[in-house]
Coordinates of N, CA and C in Angstrom, one line a residue:
M1 N 89.7 126.0 101.8 CA 89.9 124.5 101.9 C 89.9 124.1 103.4
K2 N 88.9 123.3 103.8 CA 88.8 122.9 105.2 C 89.0 121.3 105.3
I3 N 90.0 120.9 106.1 CA 90.4 119.5 106.2 C 90.0 119.0 107.6
L4 N 89.5 117.7 107.6 CA 89.4 117.0 108.8 C 90.5 116.0 108.9
L5 N 91.2 116.1 110.1 CA 92.4 115.2 110.2 C 92.0 114.3 111.5
T6 N 91.8 113.0 111.2 CA 91.5 112.1 112.3 C 92.7 111.2 112.7
S7 N 92.9 110.9 113.9 CA 94.0 110.0 114.3 C 93.4 109.1 115.4
S8 N 93.8 107.8 115.2 CA 93.4 106.7 116.2 C 94.6 106.2 116.8
S9 N 94.9 106.5 118.1 CA 96.1 106.3 118.8 C 95.9 105.5 120.0
R10 N 96.6 104.5 120.3 CA 96.4 103.7 121.6 C 97.3 104.3 122.7
H11 N 98.6 104.7 122.3 CA 99.5 105.2 123.3 C 100.1 106.5 123.0
G12 N 99.4 107.3 122.1 CA 99.8 108.6 121.8 C 100.7 108.9 120.6
S13 N 101.4 107.9 120.2 CA 102.3 108.1 119.0 C 101.7 108.5 117.7
T14 N 100.6 108.0 117.4 CA 99.9 108.4 116.2 C 99.3 109.8 116.3
D15 N 98.8 110.1 117.5 CA 98.2 111.5 117.8 C 99.4 112.5 117.6
E16 N 100.6 112.2 118.1 CA 101.7 113.0 118.0 C 102.1 113.2 116.5
V17 N 102.1 112.3 115.6 CA 102.3 112.4 114.2 C 101.2 113.3 113.6
A18 N 100.0 113.0 113.9 CA 98.9 113.8 113.4 C 99.1 115.3 113.8
A19 N 99.5 115.6 115.0 CA 99.7 117.0 115.5 C 100.8 117.7 114.6
V20 N 101.9 117.0 114.2 CA 102.9 117.5 113.4 C 102.3 117.8 112.0
I21 N 101.5 116.9 111.4 CA 100.9 117.1 110.2 C 100.0 118.3 110.2
A22 N 99.1 118.4 111.2 CA 98.1 119.5 111.4 C 98.9 120.8 111.5
Q23 N 100.0 120.9 112.3 CA 100.8 122.2 112.4 C 101.3 122.6 111.1
R24 N 101.9 121.6 110.3 CA 102.5 122.0 109.1 C 101.4 122.6 108.1
L25 N 100.2 121.9 108.1 CA 99.1 122.5 107.3 C 98.7 123.8 107.7
R26 N 98.6 124.0 109.0 CA 98.1 125.4 109.5 C 99.1 126.4 109.1
E27 N 100.5 126.0 109.2 CA 101.5 127.0 108.8 C 101.4 127.4 107.3
A28 N 100.8 126.5 106.6 CA 100.5 126.9 105.1 C 99.2 127.5 104.9
A29 N 98.5 127.9 106.0 CA 97.2 128.6 105.8 C 96.0 127.6 105.5
V30 N 96.2 126.3 105.7 CA 95.1 125.3 105.6 C 94.3 125.2 106.8
E31 N 93.0 125.4 106.8 CA 92.2 125.1 107.9 C 92.0 123.7 108.3
V32 N 92.4 123.3 109.5 CA 92.4 121.9 109.9 C 91.7 121.7 111.2
D33 N 90.8 120.8 111.2 CA 90.1 120.4 112.5 C 90.7 119.0 112.8
Q34 N 91.1 118.7 114.0 CA 91.6 117.4 114.5 C 90.6 116.7 115.4
A35 N 90.4 115.4 115.2 CA 89.6 114.7 116.1 C 90.0 113.2 116.1
H36 N 89.6 112.6 117.1 CA 89.6 111.1 117.1 C 88.5 110.5 116.3
P37 N 88.6 109.6 115.6 CA 87.5 109.1 114.7 C 86.3 108.8 115.4
E38 N 86.3 108.2 116.6 CA 85.1 107.9 117.4 C 84.3 109.0 117.9
D39 N 85.0 110.3 117.8 CA 84.3 111.5 118.3 C 83.7 112.2 117.2
V40 N 83.9 111.8 115.9 CA 83.2 112.5 114.8 C 81.9 112.1 114.6
E41 N 80.9 113.0 114.6 CA 79.6 112.8 114.4 C 79.1 113.2 112.9
S42 N 79.8 114.1 112.3 CA 79.5 114.5 110.9 C 80.7 114.9 110.2
V43 N 80.7 114.7 108.9 CA 81.8 115.1 108.1 C 81.4 116.2 107.0
E44 N 80.2 116.7 107.3 CA 79.7 117.8 106.4 C 80.6 119.1 106.6
G45 N 80.8 119.7 105.4 CA 81.6 121.0 105.5 C 83.0 120.9 105.3
Y46 N 83.6 119.6 105.1 CA 85.0 119.3 104.9 C 85.3 119.1 103.4
D47 N 86.3 119.7 102.9 CA 86.7 119.5 101.5 C 87.6 118.4 101.2
A48 N 88.3 117.9 102.3 CA 89.3 116.8 102.2 C 89.5 116.2 103.5
F49 N 90.1 115.0 103.6 CA 90.3 114.3 104.8 C 91.7 113.7 104.9
I50 N 92.3 113.8 106.0 CA 93.5 112.9 106.4 C 93.2 112.0 107.5
M51 N 93.4 110.7 107.3 CA 93.1 109.8 108.3 C 94.4 109.0 108.7
G52 N 94.6 108.9 110.1 CA 95.7 108.1 110.6 C 95.3 107.2 111.6
S53 N 96.0 106.0 111.6 CA 95.7 105.0 112.7 C 97.0 104.3 113.1
A54 N 97.0 103.9 114.3 CA 98.0 103.0 114.8 C 97.8 101.7 114.2
V55 N 98.8 100.9 114.0 CA 98.7 99.6 113.4 C 99.0 98.5 114.5
Y56 N 98.1 97.6 114.6 CA 98.2 96.5 115.5 C 97.9 95.2 114.9
M57 N 98.8 94.3 114.8 CA 98.7 93.0 114.1 C 98.3 93.2 112.7
T58 N 99.0 94.3 112.1 CA 98.8 94.6 110.6 C 97.6 95.2 110.3
K59 N 96.7 95.7 111.3 CA 95.5 96.2 111.0 C 95.3 97.6 111.7
W60 N 94.5 98.4 111.0 CA 94.1 99.7 111.7 C 93.3 99.4 112.9
T61 N 93.2 100.4 113.8 CA 92.3 100.2 115.0 C 90.9 100.1 114.6
N62 N 90.1 99.5 115.4 CA 88.6 99.3 115.1 C 88.0 100.7 114.9
E63 N 88.4 101.7 115.7 CA 87.8 103.1 115.7 C 88.1 103.7 114.3
A64 N 89.3 103.6 113.8 CA 89.6 104.1 112.4 C 88.8 103.5 111.3
V65 N 88.8 102.1 111.5 CA 88.0 101.4 110.4 C 86.5 101.7 110.4
D66 N 86.0 101.8 111.6 CA 84.5 102.2 111.8 C 84.3 103.6 111.2
F67 N 85.3 104.5 111.4 CA 85.0 105.9 110.8 C 84.9 105.8 109.3
T68 N 85.8 105.0 108.6 CA 85.8 104.9 107.1 C 84.4 104.3 106.8
R69 N 83.9 103.3 107.5 CA 82.6 102.6 107.2 C 81.4 103.7 107.3
R70 N 81.5 104.4 108.4 CA 80.4 105.3 108.7 C 80.2 106.4 107.7
F71 N 81.4 106.9 107.1 CA 81.4 108.0 106.3 C 81.9 107.6 104.9
R72 N 81.9 106.3 104.5 CA 82.4 105.9 103.2 C 81.9 106.7 102.0
T73 N 80.7 107.0 101.9 CA 80.0 107.7 100.7 C 80.7 109.1 100.6
T74 N 80.8 109.9 101.7 CA 81.4 111.1 101.7 C 82.9 111.1 101.4
L75 N 83.6 110.1 102.0 CA 85.0 110.0 101.9 C 85.4 109.6 100.5
A76 N 84.6 108.8 99.9 CA 84.8 108.3 98.5 C 84.6 109.4 97.4
A77 N 84.0 110.5 97.8 CA 83.7 111.6 96.9 C 84.7 112.7 97.0
K78 N 85.6 112.6 98.0 CA 86.4 113.7 98.4 C 87.9 113.3 98.4
P79 N 88.9 114.1 98.3 CA 90.2 113.8 98.5 C 90.5 113.3 99.9
V80 N 91.2 112.1 100.0 CA 91.5 111.5 101.2 C 93.0 111.0 101.1
W81 N 93.7 111.4 102.3 CA 95.1 110.9 102.5 C 95.0 110.1 103.7
A82 N 95.9 109.1 103.8 CA 95.8 108.1 104.9 C 97.3 107.8 105.4
F83 N 97.5 107.7 106.7 CA 98.8 107.2 107.2 C 98.6 106.2 108.3
S84 N 99.6 105.3 108.4 CA 99.6 104.3 109.5 C 100.9 104.5 110.2
V85 N 100.8 104.3 111.6 CA 101.9 104.4 112.4 C 102.1 103.1 113.2
G86 N 103.3 102.6 113.2 CA 103.6 101.5 114.0 C 104.8 100.7 113.3
L87 N 104.8 99.4 113.6 CA 105.9 98.7 112.9 C 107.3 99.1 113.3
S88 N 107.4 99.6 114.6 CA 108.7 100.0 115.0 C 109.7 98.8 115.1
G89 N 110.9 99.0 114.6 CA 111.9 98.0 114.6 C 111.7 97.2 113.3
V90 N 110.8 97.3 112.5 CA 110.7 96.6 111.2 C 111.5 97.5 110.2
A91 N 112.3 96.9 109.4 CA 113.1 97.6 108.4 C 112.2 98.7 107.6
D92 N 112.7 99.9 107.6 CA 112.1 101.0 107.0 C 110.7 101.3 107.5
G93 N 110.2 100.7 108.5 CA 108.9 100.9 109.0 C 107.8 100.4 108.1
Q94 N 108.1 99.5 107.2 CA 107.1 99.1 106.2 C 106.5 97.8 106.5
A95 N 105.2 97.7 106.2 CA 104.5 96.5 106.3 C 104.9 95.4 105.2
A96 N 104.9 94.2 105.6 CA 105.2 93.2 104.6 C 104.1 93.2 103.5
D97 N 102.9 93.6 103.9 CA 101.7 93.6 102.9 C 100.9 94.8 103.3
P98 N 101.3 96.0 102.7 CA 100.5 97.2 103.1 C 99.1 97.2 102.8
L99 N 98.5 96.3 101.9 CA 97.1 96.2 101.6 C 96.4 95.7 102.8
R100 N 96.9 95.0 103.7 CA 96.3 94.5 104.9 C 96.0 95.7 105.9
I101 N 96.7 96.7 105.8 CA 96.5 97.9 106.7 C 95.3 98.6 106.2
G102 N 94.2 98.7 107.0 CA 93.1 99.4 106.6 C 92.5 99.1 105.2
P103 N 92.1 97.8 105.1 CA 91.7 97.3 103.7 C 90.5 98.1 103.2
V104 N 89.8 98.8 104.1 CA 88.7 99.6 103.7 C 89.1 100.8 102.8
L105 N 90.4 101.1 102.9 CA 91.0 102.3 102.2 C 91.0 101.9 100.6
L106 N 91.0 100.7 100.3 CA 91.0 100.2 98.9 C 89.7 100.7 98.2
A107 N 88.5 100.8 99.0 CA 87.3 101.3 98.4 C 87.3 102.8 98.2
L108 N 88.1 103.4 99.1 CA 88.1 104.9 99.0 C 89.1 105.5 98.0
E109 N 90.0 104.8 97.5 CA 91.0 105.2 96.5 C 91.7 106.4 97.0
P110 N 92.4 106.3 98.1 CA 93.1 107.6 98.7 C 94.2 108.1 97.8
E111 N 94.4 109.5 97.9 CA 95.4 110.1 97.1 C 96.7 109.5 97.4
D112 N 96.9 109.2 98.6 CA 98.2 108.5 99.1 C 98.0 107.8 100.5
H113 N 98.7 106.9 100.7 CA 98.8 106.2 102.0 C 100.3 105.9 102.3
I114 N 100.7 106.3 103.4 CA 102.0 106.1 103.9 C 102.1 105.4 105.2
C115 N 103.1 104.6 105.3 CA 103.4 103.9 106.7 C 104.6 104.6 107.3
F116 N 104.4 105.2 108.5 CA 105.4 105.8 109.3 C 105.9 104.8 110.4
A117 N 107.1 104.7 110.6 CA 107.6 103.9 111.8 C 107.2 104.5 113.0
G118 N 106.9 103.8 114.0 CA 106.3 104.3 115.3 C 107.4 104.3 116.4
R119 N 106.8 104.2 117.6 CA 107.6 104.2 118.8 C 107.2 103.0 119.6
F120 N 108.2 102.2 120.0 CA 108.0 101.1 120.9 C 108.5 101.5 122.3
A121 N 107.7 101.8 123.2 CA 108.0 102.1 124.6 C 107.3 101.1 125.4
P122 N 107.9 100.0 125.8 CA 107.4 98.9 126.6 C 106.6 99.4 127.8
D123 N 107.1 100.4 128.5 CA 106.5 100.8 129.7 C 105.2 101.3 129.5
R124 N 104.8 101.6 128.3 CA 103.4 102.2 127.9 C 102.5 101.1 127.6
L125 N 102.9 99.9 127.4 CA 102.1 98.8 126.9 C 101.7 97.8 128.1
N126 N 100.6 97.1 127.9 CA 100.3 96.1 128.8 C 101.0 94.8 128.4
L127 N 101.0 93.8 129.2 CA 101.8 92.6 129.1 C 101.4 91.9 127.7
R128 N 100.2 91.9 127.3 CA 99.9 91.2 126.0 C 100.5 92.0 124.9
E129 N 100.4 93.4 124.9 CA 101.0 94.2 123.8 C 102.5 94.0 123.7
R130 N 103.1 94.0 124.9 CA 104.6 93.9 125.0 C 105.0 92.5 124.4
S131 N 104.3 91.5 124.7 CA 104.6 90.1 124.2 C 104.5 90.0 122.7
I132 N 103.4 90.6 122.2 CA 103.1 90.6 120.7 C 104.2 91.4 120.0
A133 N 104.6 92.5 120.6 CA 105.6 93.4 119.9 C 107.0 92.7 119.9
R134 N 107.3 92.0 121.0 CA 108.6 91.4 121.0 C 108.6 90.2 120.1
L135 N 107.5 89.4 120.0 CA 107.4 88.3 119.1 C 107.5 88.8 117.7
G136 N 107.0 90.0 117.4 CA 107.1 90.5 116.1 C 108.4 91.1 115.7
G137 N 109.4 91.1 116.7 CA 110.7 91.6 116.4 C 110.9 93.1 116.7
A138 N 109.9 93.7 117.4 CA 110.1 95.2 117.7 C 111.2 95.3 118.7
S139 N 111.9 96.4 118.5 CA 112.9 96.8 119.6 C 112.6 98.1 120.1
E140 N 113.0 98.3 121.4 CA 112.6 99.6 122.0 C 113.3 100.7 121.3
G141 N 112.4 101.8 121.3 CA 113.0 103.1 120.7 C 111.9 103.9 120.0
D142 N 112.3 105.1 119.6 CA 111.4 106.0 118.9 C 111.9 106.0 117.5
Y143 N 111.2 105.5 116.5 CA 111.6 105.3 115.2 C 111.0 106.4 114.2
R144 N 110.1 107.2 114.8 CA 109.5 108.2 113.9 C 110.4 109.1 113.3
D145 N 110.2 109.3 112.0 CA 111.1 110.2 111.2 C 110.4 111.4 111.0
W146 N 110.6 112.5 111.8 CA 109.9 113.8 111.6 C 110.0 114.5 110.3
D147 N 111.2 114.3 109.8 CA 111.4 114.9 108.4 C 110.5 114.2 107.4
Q148 N 110.3 112.9 107.5 CA 109.4 112.2 106.5 C 107.9 112.7 106.7
V149 N 107.6 112.9 108.0 CA 106.2 113.3 108.3 C 105.9 114.7 107.8
T150 N 106.9 115.7 107.9 CA 106.7 116.9 107.4 C 106.8 117.0 105.8
Q151 N 107.6 116.1 105.3 CA 107.7 116.1 103.8 C 106.4 115.5 103.2
W152 N 105.7 114.5 104.0 CA 104.5 114.1 103.5 C 103.4 115.1 103.6
A153 N 103.4 115.9 104.7 CA 102.5 116.9 104.9 C 102.7 118.0 103.8
D154 N 103.9 118.3 103.5 CA 104.2 119.3 102.5 C 103.7 118.8 101.1
A155 N 103.7 117.5 100.8 CA 103.2 117.0 99.5 C 101.7 117.2 99.6
I156 N 101.1 117.0 100.7 CA 99.6 117.2 100.7 C 99.3 118.7 100.4
I157 N 100.0 119.6 101.0 CA 99.8 121.0 100.8 C 100.0 121.4 99.3
T158 N 101.0 120.8 98.7 CA 101.2 121.0 97.2 C 100.1 120.5 96.5
S159 N 99.6 119.3 96.8 CA 98.4 118.8 96.1 C 97.2 119.6 96.3
L160 N 97.0 120.1 97.5 CA 95.7 120.9 97.7 C 95.9 122.2 97.0
H161 N 97.1 122.8 96.9 CA 97.2 124.1 96.1 C 97.0 123.8 94.7
D162 N 97.4 122.7 94.1 CA 97.3 122.3 92.7 C 95.8 122.2 92.4
T163 N 95.0 121.7 93.4 CA 93.6 121.4 93.2 C 92.8 122.8 93.2
T164 N 93.2 123.7 94.0 CA 92.5 125.0 94.1 C 93.0 126.1 93.2
A165 N 94.2 125.8 92.5 CA 94.7 126.8 91.6 C 93.9 126.8 90.4

């Protein structure tokens, strides 16, 4: 089983979540390639996909959405898991309307989509990003729940083993 894990991150938080997921999969002897979605030229040879994106203004990054559009046919025919990172300071890290996050996922029918709370580090943001985050009620801090991330990766591993068994 060979997996492509893509992550689209503006300030590193989503890439860090992706790295934890990839490490957990590798520990379970799953072959994982990691890439940013804009760097992927082909998805041939992969048995499944995990896609992650930072969330800005309730939407995935343009690079993540573009990846799903470029490879929609292949992605729709294979198992896909998706995760979103952001919404720090929002209760439970959940979006008010999760269907607005990466609406293109609806066409792919992912095995699962989860929202992970992110990190709000104002010193890493430009003035516009800081203003938007503060207006949205974000408070400074790292809200990522690493146990939740590893549990989600473990659920993917279980699902992959059930598929190949």
